[in-house]
Amino acid sequence: MVERHLTVVGQLGLHARAAAKLVRVANQFQSTLKLERLDTGQSADAKSILNVLMLAAASGTSLRATANGPDEAAALAALDDLFRDSFGEARAVVEPLLNPPSRQEVRWKGLGVSEGVVIGGVLRMHGNTTYVYRSHIESREVDRELERFRSALKL
């Protein structure tokens, strides 16, 4: 058995597309491959996409990868290459605005990783920080917010 420490470096962490790539690579080998979060001890079979996604490994998460089998060294080398290459995704550098204009609307564009519909609460981000807070919309603001939502769908 061999082991190696890996760090999730992609900005989006070990999300669905990255996990799918990891599982495809892992399944090319005969060896048993396991991933373990160093902070929680939670482990996953690297050949199971659901197991990998359940790790909820965000960017910066440290993992211990272990391989056991006839091609264990090659398997860990392939995983190491995948992690070092950030799963083939660009490493976006986000630079903060030095003097953000006040009261300007900020639009965020998400990265879709699968088809479907998402239903959930909406949280607002405050200013140019990563602070997220809950906000109540008054009944008189509902029509305006619905129009903004419909407008966003058209983009």
Coordinates of N, CA, C and O in Angstrom, one line a residue:
M1 N 0.9 -1.2 0.0 CA 0.0 0.0 0.0 C 0.9 1.2 0.0 O 1.9 1.3 0.7
V2 N 0.5 2.2 -0.8 CA 1.2 3.5 -0.9 C 0.2 4.6 -0.6 O -1.0 4.5 -0.8
E3 N 0.8 5.7 -0.1 CA -0.1 6.9 0.2 C 0.6 8.2 -0.3 O 1.8 8.2 -0.4
R4 N -0.2 9.2 -0.5 CA 0.2 10.5 -0.9 C -0.7 11.5 -0.4 O -1.9 11.3 -0.3
H5 N -0.2 12.7 0.0 CA -1.1 13.8 0.4 C -1.3 14.7 -0.8 O -0.4 15.1 -1.5
L6 N -2.6 15.0 -0.9 CA -3.1 15.9 -2.1 C -3.8 17.1 -1.5 O -4.5 17.0 -0.5
T7 N -3.8 18.2 -2.2 CA -4.6 19.4 -1.8 C -5.5 19.8 -3.0 O -5.0 19.8 -4.1
V8 N -6.7 20.0 -2.7 CA -7.6 20.5 -3.7 C -7.3 22.0 -4.0 O -7.4 22.8 -3.1
V9 N -6.9 22.2 -5.2 CA -6.4 23.6 -5.5 C -7.4 24.4 -6.4 O -7.3 25.6 -6.5
G10 N -8.3 23.7 -7.0 CA -9.3 24.4 -7.9 C -10.2 25.3 -7.1 O -10.6 25.1 -6.0
Q11 N -10.5 26.5 -7.7 CA -11.3 27.5 -7.0 C -12.7 26.9 -6.6 O -13.2 27.3 -5.6
L12 N -13.2 26.0 -7.4 CA -14.6 25.4 -7.1 C -14.5 24.2 -6.2 O -15.5 23.6 -5.9
G13 N -13.3 23.8 -5.8 CA -13.2 22.6 -5.0 C -13.4 21.3 -5.8 O -13.3 21.3 -7.0
L14 N -13.7 20.3 -5.1 CA -14.0 19.0 -5.8 C -15.4 18.8 -6.1 O -16.2 18.1 -5.5
H15 N -15.9 19.6 -7.1 CA -17.3 19.7 -7.5 C -17.6 18.5 -8.4 O -16.7 17.7 -8.7
A16 N -18.8 18.5 -9.0 CA -19.3 17.4 -9.8 C -18.4 17.1 -11.0 O -18.0 15.9 -11.2
R17 N -18.0 18.1 -11.7 CA -17.2 17.8 -12.9 C -15.8 17.3 -12.6 O -15.3 16.4 -13.2
A18 N -15.2 17.9 -11.6 CA -13.9 17.5 -11.1 C -14.0 16.0 -10.5 O -13.1 15.2 -10.8
A19 N -15.0 15.8 -9.8 CA -15.2 14.4 -9.2 C -15.4 13.4 -10.3 O -14.8 12.3 -10.2
A20 N -16.1 13.7 -11.3 CA -16.3 12.8 -12.4 C -14.9 12.5 -13.1 O -14.7 11.3 -13.4
K21 N -14.1 13.5 -13.3 CA -12.8 13.2 -13.9 C -11.9 12.4 -13.0 O -11.3 11.4 -13.4
L22 N -12.0 12.6 -11.7 CA -11.2 11.8 -10.7 C -11.7 10.4 -10.8 O -10.8 9.4 -10.8
V23 N -13.0 10.1 -10.8 CA -13.5 8.8 -10.8 C -13.1 8.1 -12.1 O -12.7 6.9 -12.1
R24 N -13.2 8.8 -13.3 CA -12.7 8.2 -14.5 C -11.3 7.7 -14.5 O -10.9 6.6 -14.9
V25 N -10.4 8.6 -13.9 CA -9.0 8.2 -13.8 C -8.8 7.1 -12.8 O -8.1 6.1 -13.1
A26 N -9.5 7.1 -11.7 CA -9.4 6.0 -10.7 C -9.8 4.7 -11.3 O -9.2 3.6 -10.9
N27 N -10.8 4.7 -12.1 CA -11.3 3.4 -12.6 C -10.5 2.8 -13.7 O -10.7 1.7 -14.2
Q28 N -9.4 3.5 -14.1 CA -8.5 3.0 -15.1 C -7.5 2.0 -14.5 O -6.7 1.3 -15.2
F29 N -7.5 1.9 -13.1 CA -6.5 1.1 -12.4 C -7.2 0.0 -11.6 O -8.3 0.1 -11.2
Q30 N -6.4 -1.1 -11.5 CA -6.9 -2.2 -10.7 C -6.9 -2.0 -9.2 O -7.7 -2.6 -8.5
S31 N -6.0 -1.2 -8.8 CA -5.8 -1.0 -7.3 C -7.0 -0.3 -6.7 O -7.8 0.4 -7.4
T32 N -7.2 -0.6 -5.4 CA -8.2 0.1 -4.6 C -7.7 1.4 -4.3 O -6.5 1.6 -3.8
L33 N -8.5 2.5 -4.5 CA -8.1 3.9 -4.2 C -9.0 4.5 -3.2 O -10.2 4.5 -3.4
K34 N -8.5 5.0 -2.2 CA -9.3 5.7 -1.2 C -8.8 7.1 -1.0 O -7.6 7.4 -1.1
L35 N -9.7 8.0 -0.6 CA -9.4 9.4 -0.3 C -9.9 9.7 1.1 O -11.0 9.2 1.5
E36 N -9.1 10.4 1.9 CA -9.5 10.7 3.3 C -9.2 12.2 3.6 O -8.1 12.6 3.3
R37 N -10.2 12.9 4.1 CA -10.0 14.3 4.5 C -9.2 14.3 5.7 O -9.5 13.6 6.7
L38 N -8.1 15.0 5.7 CA -7.2 15.1 6.9 C -7.9 15.8 8.1 O -7.6 15.6 9.2
D39 N -8.8 16.8 7.8 CA -9.4 17.5 8.9 C -10.6 16.8 9.6 O -10.8 17.0 10.7
T40 N -11.3 16.0 8.9 CA -12.4 15.3 9.5 C -12.3 13.8 9.6 O -13.0 13.2 10.3
G41 N -11.3 13.2 8.8 CA -11.2 11.8 8.9 C -12.2 11.0 8.0 O -12.1 9.8 7.8
Q42 N -13.1 11.8 7.3 CA -14.1 11.2 6.4 C -13.3 10.6 5.2 O -12.5 11.2 4.6
S43 N -13.7 9.4 4.8 CA -13.1 8.7 3.7 C -14.0 8.4 2.6 O -15.2 8.3 2.8
A44 N -13.5 8.1 1.4 CA -14.3 7.8 0.3 C -13.6 6.9 -0.7 O -12.3 6.9 -0.8
D45 N -14.3 6.1 -1.4 CA -13.8 5.2 -2.4 C -13.6 6.2 -3.6 O -14.6 6.7 -4.1
A46 N -12.4 6.3 -4.2 CA -12.2 7.2 -5.3 C -12.8 6.7 -6.6 O -12.8 7.4 -7.6
K47 N -13.3 5.5 -6.6 CA -14.0 5.0 -7.8 C -15.5 5.2 -7.8 O -16.2 4.7 -8.7
S48 N -16.0 5.9 -6.8 CA -17.4 6.2 -6.6 C -17.7 7.7 -6.6 O -17.2 8.3 -5.7
I49 N -18.4 8.2 -7.6 CA -18.6 9.6 -7.7 C -19.4 10.1 -6.5 O -19.1 11.2 -5.9
L50 N -20.4 9.3 -6.0 CA -21.1 9.8 -4.8 C -20.2 9.8 -3.6 O -20.4 10.8 -2.8
N51 N -19.4 8.8 -3.4 CA -18.4 8.9 -2.3 C -17.5 10.1 -2.4 O -17.3 10.8 -1.4
V52 N -17.0 10.4 -3.5 CA -16.1 11.5 -3.7 C -16.8 12.8 -3.4 O -16.3 13.7 -2.7
L53 N -18.1 13.0 -3.9 CA -18.8 14.2 -3.7 C -19.2 14.4 -2.2 O -19.3 15.5 -1.7
M54 N -19.4 13.3 -1.5 CA -19.8 13.4 -0.1 C -18.6 13.9 0.7 O -18.8 14.4 1.9
L55 N -17.4 13.9 0.2 CA -16.3 14.5 0.9 C -16.5 16.0 1.1 O -15.9 16.6 2.0
A56 N -17.2 16.6 0.2 CA -17.5 18.1 0.2 C -16.1 18.8 0.4 O -16.0 19.7 1.2
A57 N -15.2 18.5 -0.5 CA -13.8 19.0 -0.4 C -13.7 20.4 -1.1 O -13.7 20.4 -2.4
A58 N -13.7 21.4 -0.4 CA -13.6 22.8 -1.0 C -12.1 23.0 -1.3 O -11.2 22.2 -1.0
S59 N -11.9 24.1 -2.0 CA -10.5 24.5 -2.4 C -9.7 24.6 -1.1 O -10.2 25.2 -0.1
G60 N -8.5 24.1 -1.1 CA -7.6 24.1 0.1 C -7.7 22.9 1.0 O -6.9 22.7 1.9
T61 N -8.7 22.0 0.7 CA -8.9 20.8 1.5 C -7.7 19.9 1.3 O -7.3 19.6 0.2
S62 N -7.1 19.4 2.4 CA -6.0 18.4 2.3 C -6.6 17.0 2.4 O -7.4 16.7 3.3
L63 N -6.1 16.1 1.5 CA -6.6 14.8 1.5 C -5.4 13.8 1.6 O -4.3 14.1 1.1
R64 N -5.6 12.6 2.1 CA -4.7 11.5 2.0 C -5.2 10.5 1.0 O -6.4 10.1 1.2
A65 N -4.5 10.3 0.0 CA -4.9 9.3 -1.0 C -4.1 8.0 -0.8 O -2.8 8.1 -0.6
T66 N -4.7 6.9 -0.7 CA -4.1 5.6 -0.6 C -4.4 4.7 -1.7 O -5.6 4.7 -2.2
A67 N -3.5 3.9 -2.1 CA -3.7 2.9 -3.2 C -3.1 1.6 -2.7 O -2.1 1.5 -2.1
N68 N -3.9 0.5 -3.1 CA -3.4 -0.8 -2.7 C -3.7 -1.8 -3.9 O -4.9 -1.9 -4.2
G69 N -2.7 -2.3 -4.5 CA -2.9 -3.2 -5.6 C -1.7 -3.3 -6.5 O -0.7 -2.6 -6.3
P70 N -1.8 -4.0 -7.6 CA -0.7 -4.2 -8.5 C -0.2 -2.9 -9.2 O 1.0 -2.9 -9.6
D71 N -1.0 -1.9 -9.4 CA -0.6 -0.7 -10.1 C -0.8 0.5 -9.2 O -1.0 1.6 -9.7
E72 N -0.5 0.3 -7.9 CA -0.8 1.4 -6.9 C 0.1 2.6 -7.1 O -0.4 3.7 -7.0
A73 N 1.3 2.5 -7.5 CA 2.2 3.6 -7.7 C 1.7 4.5 -8.9 O 1.6 5.7 -8.8
A74 N 1.4 3.8 -10.0 CA 0.9 4.5 -11.2 C -0.4 5.2 -10.9 O -0.7 6.3 -11.4
A75 N -1.3 4.5 -10.1 CA -2.6 5.1 -9.8 C -2.5 6.4 -9.0 O -3.1 7.4 -9.3
L76 N -1.6 6.4 -8.0 CA -1.4 7.6 -7.2 C -0.7 8.7 -8.0 O -1.0 9.9 -7.8
A77 N 0.2 8.3 -8.9 CA 0.8 9.3 -9.7 C -0.2 10.0 -10.6 O -0.2 11.2 -10.8
A78 N -1.2 9.2 -11.1 CA -2.2 9.8 -12.0 C -3.1 10.7 -11.2 O -3.5 11.8 -11.7
L79 N -3.5 10.3 -10.0 CA -4.3 11.2 -9.1 C -3.5 12.5 -8.8 O -4.1 13.6 -8.8
D80 N -2.3 12.3 -8.5 CA -1.4 13.5 -8.2 C -1.4 14.5 -9.3 O -1.6 15.7 -9.2
D81 N -1.2 13.9 -10.6 CA -1.2 14.8 -11.8 C -2.5 15.5 -11.9 O -2.6 16.7 -12.2
L82 N -3.6 14.8 -11.7 CA -5.0 15.4 -11.8 C -5.2 16.5 -10.8 O -5.7 17.6 -11.2
F83 N -4.8 16.3 -9.6 CA -4.9 17.4 -8.6 C -4.0 18.6 -8.9 O -4.4 19.7 -8.7
R84 N -2.7 18.3 -9.3 CA -1.8 19.4 -9.6 C -2.3 20.2 -10.8 O -2.0 21.4 -10.9
D85 N -3.0 19.6 -11.7 CA -3.5 20.3 -12.9 C -4.9 20.9 -12.6 O -5.5 21.5 -13.5
S86 N -5.3 20.9 -11.4 CA -6.6 21.4 -11.0 C -7.7 20.9 -11.8 O -8.7 21.6 -12.2
F87 N -7.6 19.6 -12.1 CA -8.7 18.8 -12.9 C -8.9 19.4 -14.3 O -10.0 19.3 -14.8
G88 N -7.8 20.1 -14.8 CA -7.9 20.6 -16.2 C -8.7 21.9 -16.2 O -9.0 22.4 -17.3
E89 N -9.0 22.5 -15.1 CA -9.8 23.7 -15.1 C -8.9 24.9 -14.8 O -7.8 24.8 -14.1
A90 N -9.2 26.0 -15.4 CA -8.4 27.3 -15.2 C -8.5 27.7 -13.7 O -9.5 27.6 -13.1
R91 N -7.4 28.1 -13.3 CA -7.3 28.7 -11.9 C -7.6 30.2 -12.0 O -6.7 30.9 -12.3
A92 N -8.8 30.5 -11.8 CA -9.2 31.9 -11.9 C -8.6 32.7 -10.6 O -8.7 32.2 -9.5
V93 N -8.1 33.9 -10.9 CA -7.6 34.7 -9.8 C -8.7 35.8 -9.7 O -9.0 36.6 -10.6
V94 N -9.2 35.9 -8.5 CA -10.2 36.9 -8.2 C -9.6 38.1 -7.5 O -9.0 37.9 -6.4
E95 N -9.6 39.2 -8.1 CA -9.0 40.4 -7.5 C -10.1 41.3 -7.0 O -11.0 41.6 -7.7
P96 N -10.0 41.7 -5.8 CA -11.0 42.6 -5.2 C -11.0 44.0 -5.8 O -9.9 44.5 -6.2
L97 N -12.1 44.6 -5.9 CA -12.2 46.0 -6.3 C -11.6 46.9 -5.2 O -11.9 46.7 -4.1
L98 N -10.7 47.8 -5.6 CA -10.1 48.7 -4.6 C -11.1 49.7 -4.1 O -11.2 50.0 -2.9
N99 N -11.9 50.3 -5.0 CA -12.9 51.3 -4.6 C -14.2 51.0 -5.3 O -14.5 51.6 -6.3
P100 N -14.9 50.1 -4.7 CA -16.2 49.7 -5.4 C -17.2 50.8 -5.4 O -17.3 51.5 -4.4
P101 N -17.9 51.0 -6.5 CA -18.9 52.1 -6.5 C -20.0 51.7 -5.5 O -20.4 50.5 -5.4
S102 N -20.5 52.7 -4.8 CA -21.6 52.4 -3.9 C -22.9 52.1 -4.5 O -23.2 52.7 -5.6
R103 N -23.7 51.2 -4.0 CA -25.0 50.9 -4.4 C -25.1 50.4 -5.8 O -26.1 50.4 -6.5
Q104 N -24.0 49.9 -6.4 CA -24.0 49.4 -7.8 C -24.4 47.9 -7.7 O -23.9 47.2 -6.8
E105 N -25.3 47.4 -8.6 CA -25.7 46.0 -8.6 C -24.5 45.2 -9.1 O -23.9 45.6 -10.1
V106 N -24.3 44.1 -8.4 CA -23.2 43.2 -8.9 C -23.9 41.9 -9.4 O -24.8 41.4 -8.7
R107 N -23.5 41.5 -10.5 CA -24.1 40.3 -11.1 C -23.1 39.2 -11.1 O -22.0 39.3 -11.4
W108 N -23.5 38.0 -10.6 CA -22.7 36.8 -10.5 C -23.1 35.8 -11.6 O -24.3 35.6 -11.8
K109 N -22.2 35.2 -12.2 CA -22.5 34.1 -13.1 C -22.0 32.8 -12.5 O -20.8 32.7 -12.2
G110 N -22.9 31.9 -12.5 CA -22.5 30.6 -11.9 C -22.0 29.6 -13.0 O -22.0 29.9 -14.2
L111 N -21.4 28.6 -12.5 CA -20.9 27.5 -13.4 C -21.8 26.3 -13.3 O -21.8 25.7 -12.2
G112 N -22.6 26.0 -14.3 CA -23.5 24.9 -14.2 C -22.7 23.6 -14.4 O -21.9 23.5 -15.3
V113 N -22.9 22.7 -13.5 CA -22.2 21.4 -13.6 C -23.2 20.3 -13.9 O -22.7 19.2 -14.2
S114 N -24.5 20.5 -14.0 CA -25.4 19.5 -14.4 C -26.7 20.2 -14.8 O -27.0 21.3 -14.4
E115 N -27.5 19.5 -15.6 CA -28.8 20.1 -15.9 C -29.8 19.9 -14.8 O -29.6 19.0 -13.9
G116 N -30.8 20.7 -14.7 CA -31.8 20.6 -13.7 C -32.2 21.9 -13.1 O -31.8 22.9 -13.6
V117 N -33.0 21.8 -12.0 CA -33.5 23.0 -11.4 C -33.1 22.9 -9.9 O -33.0 21.9 -9.3
V118 N -32.7 24.1 -9.4 CA -32.3 24.2 -8.0 C -33.4 25.1 -7.3 O -33.8 26.1 -7.8
I119 N -33.8 24.6 -6.2 CA -34.8 25.4 -5.4 C -34.2 25.6 -4.0 O -33.7 24.6 -3.4
G120 N -34.2 26.8 -3.6 CA -33.6 27.0 -2.2 C -33.7 28.5 -1.9 O -34.2 29.3 -2.7
G121 N -33.3 28.8 -0.7 CA -33.3 30.2 -0.2 C -32.3 31.0 -1.0 O -31.3 30.5 -1.5
V122 N -32.5 32.3 -1.0 CA -31.6 33.2 -1.6 C -30.9 34.0 -0.5 O -31.5 34.5 0.4
L123 N -29.6 34.1 -0.6 CA -28.8 34.9 0.3 C -28.1 36.0 -0.5 O -27.8 35.9 -1.6
R124 N -28.0 37.1 0.2 CA -27.3 38.3 -0.5 C -25.9 38.4 0.1 O -25.6 38.1 1.2
M125 N -25.0 38.9 -0.8 CA -23.6 39.1 -0.3 C -23.5 40.6 -0.1 O -24.0 41.4 -0.9
H126 N -22.9 41.0 1.0 CA -22.8 42.4 1.4 C -21.5 43.0 0.8 O -20.4 42.6 1.0
G127 N -21.8 44.0 0.0 CA -20.6 44.8 -0.6 C -19.7 43.9 -1.3 O -20.0 43.1 -2.1
N128 N -18.4 44.2 -1.2 CA -17.4 43.5 -1.9 C -16.6 42.5 -1.0 O -15.5 42.3 -1.1
T129 N -17.4 41.9 0.0 CA -16.8 41.0 0.9 C -17.4 39.6 0.7 O -18.3 39.4 -0.2
T130 N -17.0 38.7 1.4 CA -17.5 37.3 1.4 C -18.6 37.1 2.4 O -19.1 36.1 2.7
Y131 N -19.0 38.2 3.1 CA -20.0 38.2 4.1 C -21.4 38.0 3.4 O -21.8 38.7 2.6
V132 N -22.1 36.9 3.8 CA -23.4 36.6 3.3 C -24.4 36.7 4.4 O -24.2 36.3 5.6
Y133 N -25.6 37.3 4.1 CA -26.6 37.5 5.2 C -28.0 37.2 4.6 O -28.2 37.3 3.5
R134 N -28.9 37.0 5.5 CA -30.3 36.8 5.2 C -30.9 38.1 5.1 O -30.6 39.0 5.9
S135 N -31.9 38.3 4.2 CA -32.5 39.5 4.0 C -34.0 39.3 3.8 O -34.4 38.4 3.1
H136 N -34.8 40.2 4.4 CA -36.3 40.1 4.2 C -36.7 41.0 3.1 O -36.2 42.2 3.1
I137 N -37.6 40.6 2.2 CA -38.1 41.5 1.2 C -39.5 41.9 1.6 O -40.4 41.0 1.8
E138 N -39.7 43.2 1.6 CA -41.0 43.7 2.0 C -42.0 43.4 0.9 O -41.6 43.3 -0.3
S139 N -43.3 43.3 1.2 CA -44.3 42.9 0.2 C -44.3 43.9 -1.0 O -44.5 43.5 -2.1
R140 N -44.0 45.2 -0.7 CA -44.0 46.2 -1.8 C -42.8 46.0 -2.7 O -42.8 46.6 -3.8
E141 N -41.8 45.2 -2.3 CA -40.6 45.0 -3.2 C -40.7 43.8 -4.0 O -39.8 43.5 -4.9
V142 N -41.7 42.9 -3.8 CA -41.8 41.6 -4.4 C -41.8 41.8 -6.0 O -41.1 41.1 -6.7
D143 N -42.7 42.6 -6.5 CA -42.8 42.8 -7.9 C -41.5 43.2 -8.6 O -41.1 42.7 -9.6
R144 N -40.8 44.1 -7.9 CA -39.5 44.6 -8.4 C -38.5 43.4 -8.5 O -37.8 43.2 -9.4
E145 N -38.4 42.7 -7.4 CA -37.5 41.5 -7.3 C -37.9 40.5 -8.3 O -37.0 39.8 -8.9
L146 N -39.2 40.2 -8.5 CA -39.6 39.2 -9.5 C -39.1 39.7 -10.9 O -38.7 38.9 -11.7
E147 N -39.3 41.0 -11.2 CA -38.8 41.5 -12.5 C -37.3 41.3 -12.7 O -36.8 41.0 -13.7
R148 N -36.6 41.6 -11.6 CA -35.1 41.4 -11.7 C -34.8 40.0 -11.9 O -33.8 39.7 -12.7
F149 N -35.5 39.1 -11.3 CA -35.3 37.6 -11.5 C -35.5 37.2 -12.9 O -34.7 36.6 -13.5
R150 N -36.7 37.7 -13.4 CA -37.1 37.3 -14.8 C -36.0 37.9 -15.8 O -35.7 37.3 -16.8
S151 N -35.5 39.1 -15.5 CA -34.5 39.7 -16.4 C -33.2 38.9 -16.3 O -32.6 38.7 -17.3
A152 N -32.9 38.4 -15.2 CA -31.7 37.6 -15.0 C -31.8 36.3 -15.8 O -30.8 35.8 -16.3
L153 N -33.0 35.7 -15.8 CA -33.2 34.5 -16.6 C -32.9 34.6 -18.1 O -32.5 33.7 -18.8
K154 N -33.1 35.8 -18.6 CA -33.0 36.1 -20.0 C -31.5 36.3 -20.4 O -31.2 36.2 -21.6
L155 N -30.6 36.5 -19.4 CA -29.2 36.7 -19.7 C -28.5 35.5 -20.3 O -28.5 34.5 -20.2

